[in-house]
Amino acid sequence: MTMKTTDDTATGQATGGLWAFEDRGHDPVSTRTLGFWLYLLSDAMIFAALFAAWGVYLHNTAGGPTIHGIVHPLYAFAETAVLFTGVFAYGLAMSAVKRAWRGGALLAMAAALGFGAWFLGMEIHEFSGLAALGAVPERSGFLSAYWTIIALHGAHIALALLWTGLMLVQVLWSGFTEKVVYRLLNLRLFWHYQAVIWVCVYVFVYLRGAMR
Amino acid sequence: MLVHLPPPWNPIFGRLGLILHYRYNNPMIFFAFELVFVGAAILLFWLTCTRRWHTLWRDWLTTVDHKKIGVMYIVIGLVMLFRGFFDALMIRTQQAMAVGPTAVSFLGAAHGYLPPFHLDQVFTAHGTIMILLAVTPILVGLMNLIVPLQIGARDMAYPYLNAVGLWLTATAAALVMIALFIGDFSHAGWVGLTPLTELAYSPGPGVDYWIWAVQIGGLGTTLGAVNLLATIIKMRAPGMTWPRLPIFTWTSVATNIIALTSFPVLTAAVGMLALDRYVGTHFFTAGLGGDLMMYTNLFWTWGHPEVYFLVLPAFGMISEIIPTFSEKPLFGYTTMVLASMAIAGVSWSVWLHHFFTMGASPGVNTYFSIATMLVGIPTGVKVFNWLFTMYRGKLHFETPMLWAVGAIFLLISGGMTGMMLAVPAINYIVHNSVFVVAHFHNMILVIVYATFGAVTFWFPKVFGFKLDGRYGRRFFWSFTAGSLLVFVPMYLLGLMGMTRRLDYIAHPAWYPLLLIQVVGIGIYILSVIYFLGMLAVSINRRETRRVGADAWGSARSLEWATRSPVPFYNFAVTPVVHARDEWAWRRERGLTDLRPERYVDIHLPRNTVVPLVIGAFSLVFGFAMVWRIWWMAACGLVGVIAAVIIRSFARDTDYVVPAEEVRRLEEAAARAPRPDTATAAAGATLPPHAQPSVRS
């Protein structure tokens, strides 16, 4: 089974190629970003499952409010504008990072925080209106799905806000170190991902409600 | 409180007052209680007496080393396997006792010795534990151990995240064990049948234990999948191109794509169930717009990919073991890779075959029937590839090979019954019968066989000495006899019409077959004893069982190129890969005993306590959610978030092993008196009874 060769020249030639002495430099930043992409894929599957279920629950109103009665696509359009402005602000923060401009990055991140909080406030306002109407998640399968999808997206935004706040502190604390930069890059992916999910929410929930 | 709960509840203790109403007079529970607590006390006493606390803390609890994390995953899996086996023992003895009107009765049960509510918890725990907390951790542990070694990496892509995944899995196992003693466990089957799991029909904490164990364990598995995929994509050694990837690593790619995409669906389904139970939504309730088949669909949308998540690494293990003990390269490498990817792909379009009787239209059933049968094609390709690998090979029937060949037999029989079940007309007849139970146990035994084979195969790589072959063979043959005696009668009983999950069997004609099953489980007990004997004998005589880098003398892939046991830095110098079977390539050129001419500094991650803290806080969170102690749940959640944030400020997370230190360690290892690779390769270290038997 073993073909032992004692040919010294052959061995000598081969040893040079057996080991990699140079550090090939696995790029740590791109490794982190890849992992975050993979996480986003799995997170998107949660939303995919919920949207698939939504297609069924849309009709399970149990005699309660229907989709047409509770959605306000124009109000939601305003929410969309606020959220997207927040995402855009975060994008500006990243272009400031590229130029290593700390002040600009901090300012734009603070703006993203502000718009994100504004968006959450609008959602809370919308939900408190629904609750006042009696359109609570305990009312029907349809309302359960409606609240769950939008609240889950809102919970993601809240997490993005917490993370952005933390990154503000870290940029102040240690500047643009490798660790801070890869976190900022991942957070950018997270913000954009919220925008993508919101597009689905807007189309499948709000615009669906506007269709007669 | 958003939902109506039967009292008692108070803000400080939540529903813990309920435990005053449990009657702890069941000797079964006391036995389990004693086993766990006496075992834990002995363990703590031993740790203290031998002064191992510091070692435990430094080398295991705070480690981020992928090999140690892999070993801990496997230990958790084996402990839970033992627990799940006890549950199986109880189910089999209960069913054999509770037959016919003259059935014996003990301990307050009307038939047998387990009242229905208790038996229901036992089979629920058996299923949940065996799938999610025994087989899954063992497989994830093996992937953790072997994949970085096979691709020539120093560690996983995210060592810290790896430890977080481990401790989340440990938390899930701990929650299931706590349920044994504080309160009760779910009684609604491992699938969590709705609307039985809804608050109206299961008002106790049992289903909540099941929910939080599944959620926390599932999160751990998803994080593990992210890590393994990123490791394989980003951390390969130079020359380790995709067509050279060892086949076990390829199946790990396929299986972790499945885990990454399917576990979130389980999270969504069980999360919706949790909302029903905690907030009062109507996702799966019996009224107000609830849709219980939605749960069944979502559960199996995860559940069927999950089955292939389990079986694909097993296929990878068989594909590593058979070439090694046939002394031939794997037949049909490319088709093996394609078959693994095909199985992963098709796993997403077969879920409805778990409930053909739902009442979907014939078109829907036909689609899922054909999709299910398609699975037979790539699986058949794999079986033929293994057979052609063995064909005209120089076969050695060492213990790992026995398990691998056994797995092929089981795969063929389980696959055949699977094809039968894929036909809706047959499925309508045997739906919910023990025929189905026998089928999926048959398939899971494929995984168990491959796993035992893999543990025996890679044990010397990780620990530096081989497991005892004599006890290994006894373990294999008793386990095989037990499997046949339990599951062949189960197939027959299924065709006779016995439905699953029975507490009482009204049909005395089934008694003889049920009795044979009890004999089978008795032989399983014998196999557990042989397994423990194998460990004890091997550990006792480890000094005489030491092996060199290539423990089997005919191994093929890169993990055998470093020494055994693997040093903490894996490879003294990163190897350059030249061929698909790199170690075989080097052996054929006589390059196995060469040391690198110089060493370089090695960067490694430092130990950290944070993953353990995250696990502890998530256990607090899970326990508090089960008993609805809101303040405590908030503390657990805030604790997890705070631990993550505090860790993010840590700067000193890595360290360097200087080249001089590596050289010292390598030279010390080279001087150690143990057989070198050359003698191991010549078969000189094999005991006389394990000398290769040549077949051609």
XYZ file of N, CA and C in Angstrom, chain B residues 251-357:
321
model
N -19.757 17.083 2.155
C -21.085 16.827 2.725
C -21.378 17.830 3.835
N -20.322 18.329 4.515
C -20.561 19.370 5.519
C -21.059 20.651 4.859
N -20.541 20.961 3.683
C -21.055 22.126 2.951
C -22.544 21.933 2.693
N -22.902 20.765 2.124
C -24.301 20.522 1.774
C -25.186 20.586 3.015
N -24.733 19.943 4.085
C -25.575 19.829 5.268
C -25.740 21.184 5.954
N -24.686 22.018 5.910
C -24.817 23.307 6.588
C -25.593 24.312 5.759
N -25.631 24.122 4.440
C -26.558 24.942 3.650
C -27.987 24.611 4.102
N -28.247 23.313 4.304
C -29.576 22.911 4.778
C -29.861 23.530 6.142
N -28.896 23.406 7.070
C -29.134 23.913 8.429
C -29.380 25.408 8.400
N -28.559 26.125 7.616
C -28.654 27.574 7.576
C -30.026 28.030 7.074
N -30.570 27.294 6.103
C -31.818 27.757 5.505
C -33.043 27.128 6.164
N -32.913 25.969 6.800
C -34.142 25.344 7.313
C -34.387 25.642 8.786
N -33.344 25.735 9.607
C -33.595 25.988 11.030
C -34.376 27.281 11.276
N -34.154 28.363 10.493
C -34.980 29.557 10.710
C -36.476 29.293 10.531
N -36.832 28.343 9.671
C -38.259 28.055 9.486
C -38.820 27.417 10.753
N -38.021 26.553 11.386
C -38.440 25.985 12.670
C -38.572 27.092 13.699
N -37.601 28.015 13.700
C -37.667 29.136 14.634
C -38.963 29.912 14.428
N -39.316 30.142 13.153
C -40.549 30.880 12.865
C -41.767 30.094 13.354
N -41.832 28.789 13.034
C -43.018 27.997 13.394
C -43.175 27.922 14.904
N -42.092 27.580 15.605
C -42.183 27.438 17.059
C -42.354 28.818 17.705
N -41.796 29.853 17.075
C -42.014 31.210 17.574
C -43.479 31.611 17.492
N -44.142 31.242 16.383
C -45.584 31.543 16.267
C -46.363 30.782 17.322
N -45.965 29.521 17.577
C -46.626 28.743 18.635
C -46.411 29.415 19.992
N -45.190 29.911 20.218
C -44.908 30.596 21.478
C -45.772 31.844 21.603
N -45.966 32.589 20.498
C -46.834 33.777 20.556
C -48.245 33.362 20.933
N -48.726 32.237 20.357
C -50.061 31.752 20.716
C -50.155 31.499 22.217
N -49.109 30.905 22.763
C -49.165 30.499 24.171
C -48.878 31.659 25.122
N -48.130 32.666 24.671
C -47.723 33.733 25.586
C -48.505 35.016 25.375
N -48.871 35.288 24.110
C -49.517 36.562 23.811
C -51.004 36.358 23.522
N -51.362 35.144 23.094
C -52.763 34.894 22.809
C -53.131 35.112 21.358
N -52.145 35.048 20.450
C -52.458 35.150 19.023
C -53.178 33.875 18.569
N -53.609 33.874 17.318
C -54.366 32.725 16.807
C -53.732 32.152 15.557
N -52.459 31.772 15.655
C -51.829 31.144 14.495
C -52.308 29.703 14.311
N -52.269 28.944 15.383
C -52.556 27.507 15.242
C -53.683 27.048 16.160
N -54.485 27.970 16.661
C -55.572 27.580 17.564
C -56.688 26.924 16.765
N -57.634 26.335 17.492
C -58.728 25.634 16.814
C -59.792 26.601 16.320
N -59.754 27.858 16.709
C -60.779 28.796 16.259
C -60.189 30.158 15.957
N -61.043 31.133 15.629
C -60.656 32.528 15.405
C -59.536 32.685 14.363
N -59.676 31.919 13.285
C -58.737 32.106 12.184
C -57.430 31.371 12.337
N -57.318 30.516 13.349
C -56.108 29.711 13.490
C -56.084 28.610 12.438
N -54.888 28.176 12.055
C -54.779 27.174 10.999
C -53.746 26.143 11.443
N -54.243 25.007 11.973
C -53.299 24.076 12.575
C -52.444 23.374 11.524
N -52.968 23.226 10.279
C -52.131 22.591 9.259
C -50.991 23.505 8.818
N -51.146 24.832 9.078
C -50.041 25.746 8.793
C -48.830 25.353 9.622
N -49.094 25.009 10.882
C -47.979 24.580 11.734
C -47.339 23.320 11.163
N -48.193 22.345 10.816
C -47.648 21.075 10.321
C -46.811 21.312 9.074
N -47.292 22.179 8.172
C -46.524 22.496 6.966
C -45.186 23.144 7.313
N -45.237 24.172 8.172
C -43.985 24.868 8.494
C -43.032 23.941 9.228
N -43.571 23.133 10.159
C -42.699 22.243 10.926
C -41.957 21.294 9.999
N -42.680 20.706 9.033
C -42.011 19.738 8.160
C -41.213 20.418 7.051
N -41.515 21.703 6.768
C -40.644 22.435 5.854
C -39.242 22.486 6.438
N -39.158 22.573 7.783
C -37.873 22.389 8.438
C -37.561 20.895 8.595
N -38.575 20.135 9.014
C -38.352 18.770 9.482
C -37.733 17.866 8.444
N -38.165 17.988 7.176
C -37.564 17.074 6.232
C -36.140 17.463 5.840
N -35.862 18.761 5.534
C -34.450 19.117 5.354
C -33.605 18.707 6.562
N -34.176 18.811 7.750
C -33.441 18.425 8.960
C -32.985 16.961 8.888
N -33.856 16.093 8.340
C -33.484 14.687 8.230
C -32.241 14.545 7.355
N -32.183 15.324 6.258
C -31.020 15.238 5.380
C -29.836 15.975 5.970
N -30.131 16.987 6.804
C -29.069 17.632 7.571
C -28.346 16.578 8.413
N -29.122 15.618 8.953
C -28.514 14.569 9.773
C -27.812 13.518 8.922
N -28.412 13.159 7.775
C -27.892 11.991 7.071
C -26.695 12.340 6.185
N -26.612 13.593 5.702
C -25.512 13.915 4.785
C -24.122 13.794 5.418
N -23.908 14.321 6.657
C -22.592 14.085 7.259
C -22.326 12.599 7.443
N -23.396 11.836 7.729
C -23.208 10.392 7.883
C -22.704 9.796 6.573
N -23.266 10.243 5.452
C -22.780 9.778 4.146
C -21.308 10.160 3.966
N -20.976 11.367 4.417
C -19.587 11.812 4.314
C -18.659 10.918 5.116
N -19.095 10.522 6.315
C -18.263 9.661 7.162
C -18.056 8.309 6.494
N -19.142 7.729 5.968
C -19.025 6.435 5.290
C -18.042 6.575 4.123
N -18.136 7.737 3.418
C -17.266 7.946 2.256
C -15.809 8.141 2.642
N -15.529 8.487 3.904
C -14.135 8.575 4.352
C -13.636 7.218 4.839
N -14.530 6.465 5.494
C -14.107 5.208 6.124
C -13.856 4.140 5.063
N -14.764 4.017 4.096
C -14.662 2.905 3.145
C -13.382 2.963 2.296
N -12.989 4.129 1.725
C -11.727 4.131 0.966
C -10.521 3.775 1.837
N -10.528 4.261 3.101
C -9.385 3.985 3.978
C -9.206 2.481 4.186
N -10.311 1.781 4.423
C -10.212 0.352 4.720
C -10.371 -0.507 3.475
N -10.431 0.129 2.287
C -10.368 -0.623 1.036
C -9.046 -0.367 0.321
N -8.254 0.584 0.888
C -6.984 0.987 0.265
C -7.162 1.390 -1.189
N -8.223 2.130 -1.443
C -8.482 2.622 -2.796
C -9.051 4.027 -2.671
N -8.815 4.858 -3.681
C -9.518 6.155 -3.635
C -11.021 5.955 -3.772
N -11.777 6.943 -3.296
C -13.231 6.862 -3.398
C -13.652 6.779 -4.858
N -14.541 5.858 -5.170
C -15.059 5.747 -6.528
C -16.066 6.871 -6.761
N -15.940 7.568 -7.887
C -16.966 8.548 -8.283
C -17.058 9.762 -7.384
N -15.879 10.375 -7.114
C -15.852 11.561 -6.241
C -16.824 12.642 -6.722
N -16.757 12.957 -8.026
C -17.579 14.052 -8.547
C -19.066 13.746 -8.397
N -19.451 12.506 -8.711
C -20.871 12.171 -8.581
C -21.282 12.190 -7.114
N -20.336 11.851 -6.220
C -20.644 11.898 -4.786
C -20.960 13.331 -4.364
N -20.145 14.286 -4.855
C -20.385 15.691 -4.524
C -21.731 16.136 -5.093
N -21.953 15.795 -6.364
C -23.208 16.209 -6.996
C -24.397 15.576 -6.284
N -24.253 14.298 -5.887
C -25.359 13.626 -5.202
C -25.659 14.311 -3.875
N -24.602 14.724 -3.140
C -24.833 15.410 -1.862
C -25.600 16.705 -2.091
N -25.188 17.461 -3.099
C -25.861 18.730 -3.382
C -27.291 18.490 -3.864
N -27.480 17.420 -4.640
C -28.828 17.117 -5.122
C -29.745 16.751 -3.965
N -29.217 15.974 -3.016
C -30.044 15.603 -1.864
C -30.406 16.856 -1.076
N -29.416 17.751 -0.900
C -29.698 18.990 -0.180
C -30.769 19.800 -0.903
N -30.689 19.847 -2.235
C -31.652 20.639 -2.988
C -33.051 20.057 -2.923
N -33.145 18.756 -3.154
C -34.467 18.139 -3.220
C -35.109 18.060 -1.835
N -34.274 18.178 -0.780
C -34.827 18.095 0.580
C -35.882 19.168 0.825
N -35.800 20.251 0.025
C -36.739 21.356 0.227
C -38.106 21.113 -0.405
N -38.243 20.080 -1.232
C -39.520 19.955 -1.940
C -40.211 18.627 -1.657
N -40.012 18.082 -0.468
C -40.646 16.796 -0.168
C -41.445 16.805 1.125
N -41.562 17.988 1.797
C -42.054 17.961 3.172
C -43.470 17.402 3.297
N -44.274 17.565 2.232
C -45.681 17.188 2.390
C -45.872 15.676 2.516
N -44.836 14.877 2.161
C -45.026 13.431 2.284
C -45.171 12.978 3.740
N -44.947 13.913 4.692
C -45.194 13.553 6.096
C -46.671 13.585 6.428
N -47.474 14.159 5.536
C -48.920 14.198 5.822
C -49.720 14.162 4.513
N -49.471 13.096 3.741
C -50.272 12.879 2.535
C -51.761 12.841 2.864
N -52.092 12.409 4.092
C -53.511 12.266 4.463
C -54.143 13.591 4.849
